[in-house]
Structure formats: C-alpha cells, structure tokens
mmCIF file of C-alpha atoms in Angstrom:
data_model
loop_
_atom_site.group_PDB
_atom_site.id
_atom_site.type_symbol
_atom_site.label_atom_id
_atom_site.label_comp_id
_atom_site.label_asym_id
_atom_site.label_seq_id
_atom_site.Cartn_x
_atom_site.Cartn_y
_atom_site.Cartn_z
ATOM 1 C CA MET S 21 -66.883 -12.849 -147.143
ATOM 2 C CA ASP S 22 -66.708 -16.267 -146.081
ATOM 3 C CA THR S 23 -68.806 -17.762 -142.748
ATOM 4 C CA GLU S 24 -65.745 -17.115 -140.491
ATOM 5 C CA GLN S 25 -65.935 -13.705 -140.717
ATOM 6 C CA MET S 26 -69.754 -13.296 -140.542
ATOM 7 C CA SER S 27 -69.825 -15.541 -137.812
ATOM 8 C CA GLY S 28 -68.316 -12.758 -135.086
ATOM 9 C CA ALA S 29 -69.675 -10.948 -132.729
ATOM 10 C CA PRO S 30 -72.387 -7.996 -134.283
ATOM 11 C CA GLY S 31 -70.142 -5.577 -133.107
ATOM 12 C CA ASP S 32 -67.433 -7.030 -135.138
ATOM 13 C CA ILE S 33 -69.314 -7.334 -138.047
ATOM 14 C CA ALA S 34 -70.618 -3.641 -137.522
ATOM 15 C CA GLU S 35 -66.910 -2.429 -136.943
ATOM 16 C CA ARG S 36 -65.485 -4.184 -139.600
ATOM 17 C CA GLY S 37 -68.329 -2.780 -141.572
ATOM 18 C CA LEU S 38 -67.751 0.632 -140.631
ATOM 19 C CA GLN S 39 -63.634 0.424 -141.304
ATOM 20 C CA TYR S 40 -64.487 -1.331 -144.922
ATOM 21 C CA THR S 41 -66.821 1.992 -145.903
ATOM 22 C CA ARG S 42 -64.020 4.398 -144.398
ATOM 23 C CA GLU S 43 -61.569 2.684 -146.829
ATOM 24 C CA GLN S 44 -63.739 2.928 -149.854
ATOM 25 C CA TRP S 45 -64.488 6.319 -148.902
ATOM 26 C CA ASP S 46 -61.116 7.161 -148.583
ATOM 27 C CA GLU S 47 -60.314 5.445 -152.020
ATOM 28 C CA ILE S 48 -62.819 7.204 -153.925
ATOM 29 C CA LEU S 49 -61.691 10.692 -152.710
ATOM 30 C CA ALA S 50 -57.972 9.837 -153.481
ATOM 31 C CA GLN S 51 -59.655 8.841 -157.041
ATOM 32 C CA THR S 52 -61.320 12.417 -157.481
ATOM 33 C CA GLU S 53 -58.019 14.210 -156.143
ATOM 34 C CA ASP S 54 -56.313 12.573 -158.947
ATOM 35 C CA TYR S 55 -58.604 12.954 -161.516
ATOM 36 C CA VAL S 56 -58.843 16.779 -160.873
ATOM 37 C CA ARG S 57 -55.287 17.258 -160.565
ATOM 38 C CA ALA S 58 -55.033 15.374 -164.312
ATOM 39 C CA ASN S 59 -57.760 17.248 -165.999
ATOM 40 C CA PRO S 60 -58.139 20.766 -163.710
ATOM 41 C CA THR S 61 -60.400 22.342 -166.857
ATOM 42 C CA ARG S 62 -62.670 19.258 -167.494
ATOM 43 C CA SER S 63 -63.243 18.961 -163.822
ATOM 44 C CA ILE S 64 -64.404 22.809 -163.334
ATOM 45 C CA LEU S 65 -66.582 22.190 -166.609
ATOM 46 C CA TYR S 66 -68.207 19.071 -164.831
ATOM 47 C CA ALA S 67 -68.752 20.951 -161.707
ATOM 48 C CA ALA S 68 -70.012 23.957 -163.323
ATOM 49 C CA ALA S 69 -72.658 21.721 -165.350
ATOM 50 C CA ALA S 70 -73.484 19.781 -162.277
ATOM 51 C CA GLY S 71 -74.155 22.891 -160.221
ATOM 52 C CA PHE S 72 -76.470 24.404 -162.986
ATOM 53 C CA ILE S 73 -78.338 21.459 -163.205
ATOM 54 C CA LEU S 74 -78.925 21.019 -159.391
ATOM 55 C CA ASP S 75 -79.973 24.523 -159.473
ATOM 56 C CA ARG S 76 -82.405 23.919 -162.154
ATOM 57 C CA LEU S 77 -83.989 20.824 -160.408
ATOM 58 C CA PRO S 78 -86.884 21.443 -157.774
ATOM 59 C CA VAL S 79 -85.193 19.638 -154.782
ATOM 60 C CA PHE S 80 -86.947 21.195 -152.069
ATOM 61 C CA ARG S 81 -90.051 20.664 -153.969
ATOM 62 C CA MET S 82 -89.412 16.953 -154.123
ATOM 63 C CA PHE S 83 -87.997 16.676 -150.754
ATOM 64 C CA GLY S 84 -91.459 18.193 -149.820
ATOM 65 C CA VAL S 85 -93.590 16.034 -151.359
ATOM 66 C CA PHE S 86 -91.619 13.049 -150.069
ATOM 67 C CA LEU S 87 -91.753 14.417 -146.342
ATOM 68 C CA ARG S 88 -95.842 14.540 -146.787
ATOM 69 C CA LEU S 89 -96.108 11.086 -148.384
ATOM 70 C CA VAL S 90 -94.361 9.961 -145.302
ATOM 71 C CA PHE S 91 -96.488 11.767 -143.155
ATOM 72 C CA LYS S 92 -99.108 10.579 -144.695
ATOM 73 C CA ALA S 93 -97.895 6.934 -144.773
ATOM 74 C CA PHE S 94 -97.408 7.236 -140.878
ATOM 75 C CA LYS S 95 -100.509 7.233 -139.745
ATOM 76 C CA PRO S 96 -101.576 3.621 -141.321
ATOM 77 C CA ALA S 97 -98.711 2.444 -140.233
ATOM 78 C CA ILE S 98 -98.884 3.033 -136.798
ATOM 79 C CA LEU S 99 -102.182 1.571 -136.812
ATOM 80 C CA ILE S 100 -100.808 -1.303 -138.249
ATOM 81 C CA TYR S 101 -98.491 -1.883 -135.942
ATOM 82 C CA GLY S 102 -100.518 -1.606 -132.991
ATOM 83 C CA ALA S 103 -103.142 -4.122 -134.679
ATOM 84 C CA THR S 104 -100.013 -6.540 -134.680
ATOM 85 C CA LYS S 105 -99.084 -5.569 -130.979
ATOM 86 C CA LEU S 106 -102.447 -6.353 -129.827
ATOM 87 C CA TYR S 107 -102.466 -9.411 -131.857
ATOM 88 C CA GLN S 108 -99.349 -10.429 -130.252
ATOM 89 C CA VAL S 109 -100.734 -9.638 -126.752
ATOM 90 C CA LEU S 110 -104.011 -11.670 -127.135
ATOM 91 C CA LYS S 111 -102.353 -14.515 -128.803
ATOM 92 C CA ALA S 112 -99.452 -14.922 -125.645
ATOM 93 C CA ASP S 113 -102.682 -14.423 -123.266
ATOM 94 C CA GLU S 114 -104.479 -17.789 -124.639
#
C-alpha cells in the first residue's frame, strides 16, 4: 500500500482491510473447493488424518493451561496499569 491509500480516514482503512480479508477468504474457499472437486479421495484421506490428529491432541488441556496463565498474568498487569495511571496523575499535578 502506498501513502495515498494510508492517508485516508481510519474508518476507510478498516473497511478496506475488512474487504481485503473477505476477498482473500473467498479466494481460499474457492481454491479449496476446486482442489476437493479435483481430488475427492485424497481430500477425504487428508480430512480423516487431520481429524485423527486433532482428536489425539490435548486441545482442551492446552486451552485450560493458557487460560490459567492469562489469569495469573492478569493481576500483575492490572497492578502495573494502576501504577502507571497513578504516576500520570501525579505527574500532571506537578
């Protein structure tokens, strides 16, 4: 993207980004559909293999660990955020 495109309003940039994402997603879906129509047996085998692998992965356990880490990091993040805001208020009073 050049600077002329980037100098627009933020809403325009967001709309263009959303439109670009939709176009790319539609293109990916069309390519996938074409591949599946051209190679149905191979596609079924790939889908079965992916399903088997995903079934064996401890996805929910990994998600639970991730959530626990987020919650443990939340308290210090709130403390740091509060200290920063307090510093800004004290700095503005000077």
